[in-house]
Short mmCIF file of C-alpha atoms (C1' of nucleotides) in Angstrom, two decimals:
data_model
loop_
_atom_site.label_atom_id
_atom_site.label_comp_id
_atom_site.label_asym_id
_atom_site.label_seq_id
_atom_site.Cartn_x
_atom_site.Cartn_y
_atom_site.Cartn_z
CA UNK A 12 -1.41 -44.04 56.48
CA UNK A 13 -3.79 -44.76 55.63
CA UNK A 14 -2.72 -45.39 51.87
CA UNK A 15 0.15 -47.75 52.85
CA UNK A 16 -2.89 -50.25 54.73
CA UNK A 17 -4.79 -50.56 51.68
CA UNK A 18 -2.03 -51.98 49.85
CA UNK A 19 -1.32 -55.09 50.60
CA UNK A 20 0.57 -56.05 47.04
CA UNK A 21 3.30 -54.21 48.70
CA UNK A 22 3.29 -55.38 52.39
CA UNK A 23 6.87 -56.98 52.90
CA UNK A 24 5.84 -60.21 54.19
CA UNK A 25 3.74 -61.94 52.22
CA UNK A 26 2.26 -65.11 53.50
CA UNK A 27 4.36 -68.44 51.92
CA UNK A 28 3.74 -69.95 48.88
CA UNK A 29 5.23 -72.35 46.78
CA UNK A 30 5.68 -70.20 44.50
CA UNK A 31 7.77 -67.76 44.31
CA UNK A 32 7.33 -63.91 42.32
CA UNK A 33 10.31 -62.47 41.27
CA UNK A 34 11.56 -59.09 39.62
CA UNK A 35 14.35 -57.29 38.00
CA UNK A 36 14.80 -60.12 35.85
CA UNK A 37 17.01 -59.07 32.25
CA UNK A 38 14.32 -59.07 29.34
CA UNK A 39 14.28 -62.49 27.91
CA UNK A 40 14.85 -64.10 30.74
CA UNK A 41 14.48 -68.06 29.68
CA UNK A 42 13.28 -71.51 31.39
CA UNK A 43 16.63 -72.32 32.35
CA UNK A 44 17.87 -69.77 34.28
CA UNK A 45 14.95 -69.84 36.23
CA UNK A 46 15.17 -73.58 36.93
CA UNK A 47 19.11 -72.88 37.83
CA UNK A 48 18.48 -70.46 40.46
CA UNK A 49 15.82 -72.43 41.91
CA UNK A 50 17.67 -75.48 41.73
CA UNK A 51 19.70 -74.88 44.75
CA UNK A 52 17.07 -75.26 47.18
CA UNK A 53 14.74 -78.00 46.23
CA UNK A 54 12.61 -79.64 42.81
CA UNK A 55 11.42 -76.56 40.19
CA UNK A 56 8.31 -77.92 39.48
CA UNK A 57 6.81 -75.43 37.02
CA UNK A 58 7.97 -71.84 36.09
CA UNK A 59 6.79 -68.87 33.87
CA UNK A 60 8.63 -65.89 32.42
CA UNK A 61 8.45 -62.73 31.08
CA UNK A 62 6.12 -61.76 32.80
CA UNK A 63 4.46 -58.21 33.06
CA UNK A 64 4.37 -55.12 30.24
CA UNK A 65 8.26 -55.54 30.63
CA UNK A 66 8.47 -59.20 30.32
CA UNK A 67 11.24 -59.26 33.32
CA UNK A 68 9.14 -60.77 36.12
CA UNK A 69 8.95 -64.31 36.33
CA UNK A 70 7.55 -67.01 38.33
CA UNK A 71 9.19 -70.26 40.00
CA UNK A 72 6.84 -72.85 41.50
CA UNK A 73 8.62 -75.43 44.26
CA UNK A 74 7.38 -79.49 44.01
CA UNK A 75 6.94 -78.67 48.34
CA UNK A 76 6.47 -74.94 50.14
CA UNK A 77 9.63 -75.40 52.32
CA UNK A 78 11.71 -75.21 49.47
CA UNK A 79 10.46 -72.53 48.40
CA UNK A 80 10.21 -70.52 52.13
CA UNK A 81 14.32 -71.97 51.56
CA UNK A 82 15.20 -70.22 49.16
CA UNK A 83 13.30 -66.83 50.17
CA UNK A 84 14.90 -67.24 54.17
CA UNK A 85 18.11 -67.91 52.21
CA UNK A 86 18.43 -64.98 49.76
CA UNK A 87 16.70 -62.73 53.01
CA UNK A 88 20.02 -63.34 55.46
CA UNK A 89 22.35 -63.28 52.31
CA UNK A 90 25.07 -60.60 51.46
CA UNK A 91 24.96 -61.44 47.89
CA UNK A 92 21.24 -61.25 45.76
CA UNK A 93 19.94 -63.75 43.58
CA UNK A 94 21.11 -62.50 40.38
CA UNK A 95 20.13 -63.86 36.77
CA UNK A 96 22.90 -62.61 34.60
CA UNK A 97 24.71 -60.15 36.65
CA UNK A 98 21.26 -58.86 37.05
CA UNK A 99 19.89 -58.79 41.09
CA UNK A 100 16.32 -60.03 40.84
CA UNK A 101 13.94 -59.69 43.99
CA UNK A 102 12.43 -62.42 45.09
CA UNK A 103 9.23 -62.62 47.57
CA UNK A 104 6.40 -65.10 47.88
CA UNK A 105 3.87 -64.80 45.34
CA UNK A 106 0.26 -64.35 45.89
CA UNK A 107 -1.05 -66.65 43.77
CA UNK A 108 -0.25 -70.49 45.18
CA UNK A 109 0.29 -72.53 42.05
CA UNK A 110 1.36 -71.33 38.30
CA UNK A 111 -1.27 -71.04 35.92
CA UNK A 112 0.16 -72.03 33.05
CA UNK A 113 -1.59 -70.65 29.81
CA UNK A 114 0.53 -72.19 27.46
CA UNK A 115 -1.03 -73.48 24.24
CA UNK A 116 -0.24 -76.53 22.09
CA UNK A 117 1.41 -73.66 19.94
CA UNK A 118 4.03 -73.06 22.32
CA UNK A 119 5.08 -76.70 22.82
CA UNK A 120 7.38 -78.69 20.07
CA UNK A 121 5.46 -81.56 17.96
CA UNK A 122 6.08 -82.89 15.21
CA UNK A 123 3.11 -81.36 13.41
CA UNK A 124 2.93 -77.62 12.32
CA UNK A 125 0.08 -75.63 11.98
CA UNK A 126 0.55 -73.34 8.79
CA UNK A 127 -1.34 -70.45 8.12
CA UNK A 128 -1.38 -69.37 4.18
CA UNK A 129 -1.48 -65.03 4.76
CA UNK A 130 -2.42 -63.16 1.93
CA UNK A 131 -5.33 -62.51 -0.93
CA UNK A 132 -4.44 -64.40 -2.67
CA UNK A 133 -3.83 -67.20 0.20
CA UNK A 134 -6.25 -69.84 -1.15
CA UNK A 135 -4.65 -70.43 -5.15
CA UNK A 136 -1.74 -71.85 -2.47
CA UNK A 137 -2.05 -76.08 -3.54
CA UNK A 138 -1.31 -78.07 -1.43
CA UNK A 139 1.57 -79.34 -4.22
CA UNK A 140 3.20 -76.07 -3.17
CA UNK A 141 2.91 -76.56 0.95
CA UNK A 142 4.36 -79.97 0.54
CA UNK A 143 7.58 -78.35 -2.27
CA UNK A 144 8.17 -75.96 0.43
CA UNK A 145 7.93 -78.02 3.76
CA UNK A 146 9.48 -81.19 2.28
CA UNK A 147 12.80 -79.39 2.08
CA UNK A 148 13.47 -80.06 5.86
CA UNK A 149 12.69 -83.43 5.83
CA UNK A 150 9.95 -85.98 4.49
CA UNK A 151 6.34 -84.36 5.19
CA UNK A 152 4.43 -87.29 5.65
CA UNK A 153 1.13 -86.05 5.70
CA UNK A 154 -0.65 -82.46 4.98
CA UNK A 155 -4.68 -81.65 5.51
CA UNK A 156 -6.23 -78.50 4.50
CA UNK A 157 -8.78 -76.60 5.87
CA UNK A 158 -10.70 -72.60 5.52
CA UNK A 159 -10.95 -71.30 8.99
CA UNK A 160 -13.07 -67.99 9.78
CA UNK A 161 -11.69 -66.52 11.83
CA UNK A 162 -13.53 -62.91 11.90
CA UNK A 163 -11.24 -59.70 11.44
CA UNK A 164 -7.70 -60.17 12.41
CA UNK A 165 -5.59 -57.23 14.20
CA UNK A 166 -1.65 -58.04 13.62
CA UNK A 167 0.45 -56.56 16.45
CA UNK A 168 3.36 -55.65 15.93
CA UNK A 169 4.07 -54.15 19.16
CA UNK A 170 6.39 -56.98 20.64
CA UNK A 171 8.53 -57.24 16.94
CA UNK A 172 11.68 -56.04 16.28
CA UNK A 173 12.49 -53.39 13.53
CA UNK A 174 13.76 -55.73 11.38
CA UNK A 175 11.00 -57.76 11.35
CA UNK A 176 8.04 -54.92 9.95
CA UNK A 177 11.14 -53.61 7.33
CA UNK A 178 12.42 -56.94 5.85
CA UNK A 179 9.33 -57.08 3.55
CA UNK A 180 6.40 -58.91 5.66
CA UNK A 181 4.00 -59.01 3.30
CA UNK A 182 1.50 -58.99 5.92
CA UNK A 183 0.01 -55.16 5.97
CA UNK A 184 -2.16 -53.26 8.80
CA UNK A 185 -4.86 -52.51 6.81
CA UNK A 186 -5.23 -56.38 5.75
CA UNK A 187 -8.30 -57.99 7.32
CA UNK A 188 -8.55 -61.05 7.09
CA UNK A 189 -11.68 -63.17 7.29
CA UNK A 190 -11.44 -66.95 6.47
CA UNK A 191 -7.44 -68.34 7.32
CA UNK A 192 -6.50 -70.80 5.17
CA UNK A 193 -4.57 -73.45 7.47
CA UNK A 194 -2.70 -76.41 6.94
CA UNK A 195 -1.75 -79.27 9.78
CA UNK A 196 2.02 -80.94 8.19
CA UNK A 197 3.71 -83.57 9.82
CA UNK A 198 6.61 -84.16 9.90
CA UNK A 199 8.34 -87.31 11.50
CA UNK A 200 9.54 -85.70 14.39
CA UNK A 201 9.91 -82.52 16.50
CA UNK A 202 13.82 -81.10 15.34
CA UNK A 203 12.54 -81.38 11.81
CA UNK A 204 9.31 -79.43 12.62
CA UNK A 205 11.13 -77.49 14.34
CA UNK A 206 13.97 -76.13 11.42
CA UNK A 207 10.99 -76.10 9.20
CA UNK A 208 9.57 -73.45 11.55
CA UNK A 209 12.11 -71.38 12.61
CA UNK A 210 12.87 -71.23 8.96
CA UNK A 211 9.56 -70.73 7.68
CA UNK A 212 7.22 -68.65 10.51
CA UNK A 213 6.86 -64.97 8.95
CA UNK A 214 8.67 -65.77 5.47
CA UNK A 215 6.56 -65.27 1.96
CA UNK A 216 6.23 -68.41 -0.47
CA UNK A 217 9.27 -68.35 -3.40
CA UNK A 218 7.65 -66.09 -5.90
CA UNK A 219 8.72 -68.91 -8.54
CA UNK A 220 6.51 -71.44 -6.63
CA UNK A 221 4.07 -69.68 -7.04
CA UNK A 222 1.31 -69.47 -10.39
CA UNK A 223 2.55 -65.51 -11.81
CA UNK A 224 -0.21 -63.62 -11.03
CA UNK A 225 -0.45 -64.59 -7.44
CA UNK A 226 0.44 -61.61 -5.36
CA UNK A 227 2.48 -62.91 -1.51
CA UNK A 228 2.03 -65.27 0.69
CA UNK A 229 3.04 -65.56 3.95
CA UNK A 230 3.41 -68.83 6.27
CA UNK A 231 2.98 -67.98 9.53
CA UNK A 232 3.49 -71.53 11.47
CA UNK A 233 2.99 -72.67 15.18
CA UNK A 234 2.90 -76.16 16.34
CA UNK A 235 -0.45 -78.46 16.40
CA UNK A 236 -1.14 -80.21 18.98
CA UNK A 237 -1.58 -83.16 17.08
CA UNK A 238 0.84 -86.39 16.05
CA UNK A 239 -0.18 -87.87 13.93
CA UNK A 240 -3.09 -87.06 11.34
CA UNK A 241 -5.52 -88.50 9.81
CA UNK A 242 -5.61 -88.75 6.29
CA UNK A 243 -8.32 -91.34 4.47
CA UNK A 244 -8.36 -90.14 0.51
CA UNK A 245 -5.65 -89.12 -1.38
CA UNK A 246 -7.34 -85.53 -2.45
CA UNK A 247 -6.94 -81.74 -2.99
CA UNK A 248 -7.23 -80.78 0.78
CA UNK A 249 -5.28 -83.48 1.72
CA UNK A 250 -2.40 -86.08 1.39
CA UNK A 251 -0.70 -89.18 2.70
CA UNK A 252 2.73 -89.08 0.96
CA UNK A 253 3.67 -92.49 3.27
CA UNK A 254 1.10 -94.50 1.62
CA UNK A 255 1.26 -94.46 -1.56
CA UNK A 256 -2.03 -96.70 -2.09
CA UNK A 257 -4.36 -94.72 -0.73
CA UNK A 258 -7.91 -94.76 -2.50
CA UNK A 259 -7.87 -91.27 -4.68
CA UNK A 260 -11.02 -89.52 -3.52
CA UNK A 261 -13.78 -88.91 -6.15
CA UNK A 262 -13.79 -85.16 -5.96
CA UNK A 263 -9.79 -85.21 -6.72
CA UNK A 264 -10.35 -86.23 -9.91
CA UNK A 265 -10.95 -83.69 -12.46
CA UNK A 266 -11.17 -85.00 -16.33
CA UNK A 267 -11.09 -81.54 -17.87
CA UNK A 268 -7.91 -80.21 -17.46
CA UNK A 269 -9.00 -77.11 -16.99
CA UNK A 270 -9.28 -76.14 -13.99
CA UNK A 271 -5.71 -75.52 -11.60
CA UNK A 272 -6.59 -76.57 -7.45
CA UNK A 273 -6.10 -74.24 -5.23
CA UNK A 274 -5.84 -74.17 -1.37
CA UNK A 275 -8.30 -76.24 0.26
CA UNK A 276 -8.95 -77.88 -3.08
CA UNK A 277 -10.27 -75.11 -4.21
CA UNK A 278 -11.36 -74.91 -8.19
CA UNK A 279 -9.79 -71.95 -9.91
CA UNK A 280 -11.09 -70.40 -12.81
CA UNK A 281 -8.69 -70.39 -16.18
CA UNK A 282 -9.07 -66.93 -17.67
CA UNK A 283 -9.87 -67.77 -21.28
CA UNK A 284 -10.54 -65.77 -24.43
CA UNK A 285 -14.49 -66.33 -24.11
CA UNK A 286 -17.01 -64.82 -21.27
CA UNK A 287 -19.81 -66.44 -20.05
CA UNK A 288 -22.51 -63.97 -19.74
CA UNK A 289 -25.81 -63.91 -17.32
CA UNK A 290 -28.02 -61.31 -16.24
CA UNK A 291 -29.50 -60.60 -13.70
CA UNK A 292 -32.51 -58.97 -13.11
CA UNK A 293 -33.54 -58.45 -16.52
CA UNK A 294 -36.11 -56.07 -16.89
CA UNK A 295 -35.59 -55.51 -19.98
CA UNK A 296 -34.37 -57.20 -23.20
CA UNK A 297 -30.97 -57.57 -23.54
CA UNK A 298 -29.97 -58.90 -27.38
CA UNK A 299 -27.71 -59.46 -29.10
CA UNK A 300 -27.21 -56.43 -30.34
CA UNK A 301 -26.52 -54.55 -26.84
CA UNK A 302 -24.69 -57.46 -25.92
CA UNK A 303 -22.24 -57.41 -29.08
CA UNK A 304 -22.24 -53.34 -28.30
CA UNK A 305 -21.12 -53.38 -24.68
CA UNK A 306 -18.61 -55.89 -25.19
CA UNK A 307 -16.89 -54.28 -28.22
CA UNK A 308 -15.68 -51.78 -26.85
CA UNK A 309 -12.44 -53.53 -24.71
CA UNK A 310 -12.00 -55.16 -28.63
CA UNK A 311 -13.42 -56.57 -31.36
CA UNK A 312 -15.97 -59.56 -30.73
CA UNK A 313 -15.32 -62.51 -32.99
CA UNK A 314 -19.01 -64.16 -32.08
CA UNK A 315 -21.40 -64.09 -29.14
CA UNK A 316 -24.19 -67.39 -28.94
CA UNK A 317 -26.38 -66.40 -26.15
CA UNK A 318 -29.16 -69.19 -25.11
CA UNK A 319 -31.72 -69.76 -21.57
CA UNK A 320 -30.47 -70.83 -18.78
CA UNK A 321 -32.18 -71.42 -15.34
CA UNK A 322 -34.76 -69.36 -16.17
CA UNK A 323 -32.08 -66.36 -17.09
CA UNK A 324 -30.77 -65.42 -20.39
CA UNK A 325 -26.68 -66.19 -20.55
CA UNK A 326 -24.95 -65.04 -23.42
CA UNK A 327 -21.10 -66.65 -24.52
CA UNK A 328 -18.71 -64.10 -25.63
CA UNK A 329 -15.66 -64.67 -27.84
CA UNK A 330 -12.89 -62.61 -28.91
CA UNK A 331 -9.73 -62.95 -30.03
CA UNK A 332 -7.50 -63.16 -27.23
CA UNK A 333 -7.17 -63.91 -23.20
CA UNK A 334 -5.98 -60.14 -22.66
CA UNK A 335 -8.82 -58.12 -23.72
CA UNK A 336 -11.78 -60.44 -21.93
CA UNK A 337 -9.49 -59.73 -18.97
CA UNK A 338 -10.37 -56.08 -19.67
CA UNK A 339 -13.58 -57.37 -20.36
CA UNK A 340 -14.47 -59.19 -17.51
CA UNK A 341 -12.54 -56.77 -15.28
CA UNK A 342 -14.51 -53.69 -16.79
CA UNK A 343 -17.70 -55.20 -16.75
CA UNK A 344 -18.36 -57.12 -13.90
CA UNK A 345 -21.40 -56.70 -11.79
CA UNK A 346 -22.52 -53.29 -13.64
CA UNK A 347 -25.33 -52.51 -15.30
CA UNK A 348 -26.61 -52.50 -18.72
CA UNK A 349 -29.60 -50.63 -18.15
CA UNK A 350 -29.13 -47.51 -15.03
CA UNK A 351 -31.71 -48.27 -11.91
CA UNK A 352 -29.77 -51.82 -11.17
CA UNK A 353 -31.61 -52.84 -14.41
CA UNK A 354 -29.85 -56.45 -16.31
CA UNK A 355 -26.56 -56.71 -13.73
CA UNK A 356 -23.99 -58.87 -15.97
CA UNK A 357 -22.16 -61.50 -14.10
CA UNK A 358 -19.13 -63.25 -16.21
CA UNK A 359 -16.66 -65.20 -15.51
CA UNK A 360 -15.08 -67.61 -17.75
CA UNK A 361 -16.15 -70.03 -20.28
CA UNK A 362 -13.86 -73.47 -20.78
CA UNK A 363 -14.67 -72.61 -24.63
CA UNK A 364 -12.00 -71.19 -26.23
CA UNK A 365 -13.60 -71.24 -30.21
CA UNK A 366 -17.74 -71.07 -29.69
CA UNK A 367 -19.23 -72.78 -33.13
CA UNK A 368 -21.50 -70.62 -34.66
CA UNK A 369 -23.55 -73.15 -36.93
CA UNK A 370 -26.20 -69.39 -37.93
CA UNK A 371 -26.42 -65.90 -37.49
CA UNK A 372 -29.55 -65.30 -36.31
CA UNK A 373 -30.96 -63.36 -33.18
CA UNK A 374 -29.27 -65.84 -30.84
CA UNK A 375 -25.66 -66.18 -32.04
CA UNK A 376 -23.73 -64.17 -34.60
CA UNK A 377 -20.01 -65.48 -36.20
CA UNK A 378 -18.36 -62.15 -36.73
CA UNK A 379 -15.70 -63.34 -38.31
CA UNK A 380 -17.20 -65.04 -41.18
CA UNK A 381 -18.74 -63.04 -43.89
CA UNK A 382 -20.29 -66.34 -46.01
CA UNK A 383 -21.81 -67.89 -43.14
CA UNK A 384 -26.03 -67.25 -43.93
CA UNK A 385 -27.85 -65.22 -40.94
CA UNK A 386 -31.42 -65.08 -41.23
CA UNK A 387 -32.49 -61.85 -41.84
CA UNK A 388 -35.95 -63.00 -41.35
CA UNK A 389 -35.03 -63.72 -37.88
CA UNK A 390 -32.11 -60.90 -37.48
CA UNK A 391 -33.51 -57.53 -35.33
CA UNK A 392 -37.15 -57.75 -36.79
CA UNK A 393 -39.00 -58.95 -33.57
CA UNK A 394 -38.06 -57.73 -29.99
CA UNK A 395 -36.89 -60.53 -27.25
CA UNK A 396 -39.09 -61.52 -25.49
CA UNK A 397 -38.41 -61.36 -21.88
CA UNK A 398 -37.91 -65.00 -20.84
CA UNK A 399 -39.98 -66.85 -17.54
CA UNK A 400 -43.06 -66.80 -17.19
CA UNK A 401 -44.30 -63.48 -17.69
CA UNK A 402 -46.65 -63.66 -20.55
CA UNK A 403 -46.28 -60.52 -22.19
CA UNK A 404 -45.67 -60.25 -25.74
CA UNK A 405 -43.79 -57.66 -27.52
CA UNK A 406 -44.92 -56.85 -31.34
CA UNK A 407 -43.23 -54.64 -32.99
CA UNK A 408 -42.39 -50.73 -31.36
CA UNK A 409 -44.95 -51.74 -29.26
CA UNK A 410 -42.23 -52.27 -26.13
CA UNK A 411 -43.44 -51.73 -22.75
CA UNK A 412 -41.52 -53.05 -19.65
CA UNK A 413 -43.48 -55.87 -18.04
CA UNK A 414 -44.58 -54.87 -14.31
CA UNK A 415 -43.34 -55.27 -11.15
CA UNK A 416 -44.92 -57.87 -9.92
CA UNK A 417 -44.64 -60.26 -13.20
CA UNK A 418 -40.53 -59.13 -12.33
CA UNK A 419 -40.95 -60.11 -8.95
CA UNK A 420 -41.89 -63.21 -10.21
CA UNK A 421 -39.15 -63.47 -13.25
CA UNK A 422 -36.55 -66.04 -12.01
CA UNK A 423 -33.68 -64.79 -11.04
CA UNK A 424 -30.37 -66.78 -13.25
CA UNK A 425 -29.22 -68.20 -9.38
CA UNK A 426 -27.57 -65.50 -7.72
CA UNK A 427 -28.87 -63.54 -4.70
CA UNK A 428 -30.78 -60.19 -6.53
CA UNK A 429 -27.69 -57.10 -5.24
CA UNK A 430 -29.68 -54.57 -6.93
CA UNK A 431 -30.96 -53.38 -4.01
CA UNK A 432 -28.16 -53.51 -2.33
CA UNK A 433 -25.34 -51.41 -4.43
CA UNK A 434 -28.46 -48.49 -3.96
CA UNK A 435 -29.83 -49.13 -7.12
CA UNK A 436 -33.23 -46.89 -7.38
CA UNK A 437 -36.47 -48.92 -7.23
CA UNK A 438 -37.94 -49.88 -10.38
CA UNK A 439 -39.04 -47.24 -12.60
CA UNK A 440 -43.32 -46.33 -12.39
CA UNK A 441 -45.23 -48.01 -15.17
CA UNK A 442 -45.95 -44.76 -16.26
CA UNK A 443 -42.40 -44.45 -18.47
CA UNK A 444 -41.44 -41.86 -21.04
CA UNK A 445 -42.43 -43.34 -23.80
CA UNK A 446 -40.48 -40.74 -26.11
CA UNK A 447 -38.56 -43.87 -27.36
CA UNK A 448 -40.72 -45.97 -28.18
CA UNK A 449 -39.21 -46.11 -31.82
CA UNK A 450 -36.64 -48.48 -30.45
CA UNK A 451 -38.32 -51.24 -28.71
CA UNK A 452 -35.18 -52.35 -27.61
CA UNK A 453 -34.45 -49.69 -25.54
CA UNK A 454 -35.96 -48.46 -22.17
CA UNK A 455 -35.30 -45.25 -21.34
CA UNK A 456 -32.27 -44.34 -19.73
CA UNK A 457 -30.25 -46.01 -21.14
CA UNK A 458 -27.15 -46.71 -20.88
CA UNK A 459 -25.52 -43.87 -19.34
CA UNK A 460 -21.87 -43.39 -19.34
CA UNK A 461 -21.81 -44.18 -15.71
CA UNK A 462 -23.37 -47.84 -15.94
CA UNK A 463 -20.67 -48.96 -17.52
CA UNK A 464 -18.02 -47.20 -16.87
CA UNK A 465 -15.52 -46.56 -18.86
CA UNK A 466 -16.69 -47.82 -21.69
CA UNK A 467 -19.73 -47.14 -23.69
CA UNK A 468 -18.92 -45.31 -27.37
CA UNK A 469 -21.02 -43.49 -29.97
CA UNK A 470 -23.36 -43.40 -27.41
CA UNK A 471 -25.56 -40.74 -29.03
CA UNK A 472 -28.88 -39.00 -27.78
CA UNK A 473 -31.26 -40.96 -29.57
CA UNK A 474 -30.19 -44.90 -27.47
CA UNK A 475 -29.38 -46.70 -29.90
CA UNK A 476 -26.63 -46.85 -32.04
CA UNK A 477 -27.30 -47.78 -35.59
CA UNK A 478 -24.96 -50.72 -34.86
CA UNK A 479 -28.09 -52.01 -32.72
CA UNK A 480 -30.34 -52.63 -34.87
CA UNK A 481 -28.91 -53.58 -38.09
CA UNK A 482 -24.57 -54.59 -36.90
CA UNK A 483 -22.52 -53.73 -39.51
CA UNK A 484 -20.78 -56.92 -39.45
CA UNK A 485 -24.34 -58.67 -40.63
CA UNK A 486 -25.13 -59.38 -43.96
"C1'" DA B 10 11.37 -53.04 41.27
"C1'" DG B 11 5.68 -55.45 43.09
"C1'" DC B 12 1.78 -60.54 40.49
"C1'" DA B 13 0.68 -63.92 34.49
"C1'" DC B 14 -4.43 -62.62 31.34
"C1'" DA B 15 -6.64 -66.47 27.51
#
DNA sequence: AGCACA
């Protein structure tokens, strides 16, 4: 008794409203069907369909309250119930006075599409590929691309039909997108844009349009509220295909031609047979021979050149082929030559393909040229001093690591030191065990297999292979 | 079959 009166939402009569609440509608009832139903009683100014958990409720808003009253009154006394597609629908005044249509621009057809490119390699999709894809549906006027951080994105598949999930949508439930690669694609009219949207939304960019190594890139398309994009320059970010005389942004000019342009004008580093290795947190001297040993685990090394840059040491390592370099890069990137996060390698592809080694010495070597004059007076003689403000000098076998303070002040090569974040143990105590002091190059606990997984060849307990002191290639 | 949802 009390429970009935405390449930006002179920009361039989409600205060009139020009908004009517409809329930028991057929699945996916359209706006047109709602207008058709209300039209005999007045002007329907707004509707909202597919409401509620079952999406079988709707609202109709009339221009005038009397029109809503007319409709309710009619069906209240009619022997024929209100019907949509032969299904009886139940009407009542809504408890709201107007329909709040949270219709976003994404639902309103326009001539500009908002395209989101999904996939691990979304950033590598160039604006030219997008242009090609969308040009299939009509003249593409303009394209702008941008990247948006979107936090974690969770895809809702609960309303997607099963066939959609089975048709090979590349979107994985485990894939969390931290950034969104988006583009605005402008057509001349909303009809063309709608055609492109209908055909492409949820589909993947054809593989043959993408660089070979790219994973699937899926397009999610909605309408944008834009009608005319503002493109100031032709660039890797934006294009205006209606104005070929638009100035080209200087950033779009890459004379080297070495880089392929990815999404958002991002430079994509091309693979190379020459690796550029930078050494972070270089507490211990890394010599050319050490580098040779580390990198030769993946294939023969043709040339190595070391040089100082940004207060750190970098090296170019040349393999005979790109494949070997790729494998070496993948295996070594981020790993430390020495235990404890010391001498962490950062590897990128060099733009070089063939190093020019003039002379064999402690900083450069050409292993392919036996006639190149080496300089035995330099080669393998002195330990390599650690670059930077440290004034510590190494003399013969009198190796000692720099103190912690010196290390702290040692300039890094430009990236954030991540050894600590990677769980590396703190720097070794200053009183280091010196049982290996006969090897000035190598700190204790040097190069265990786990520091560079799966590669350390011919590791001996005495630490350094013979080649480190006198490589077999040298003459 | 019973009031939207960012």
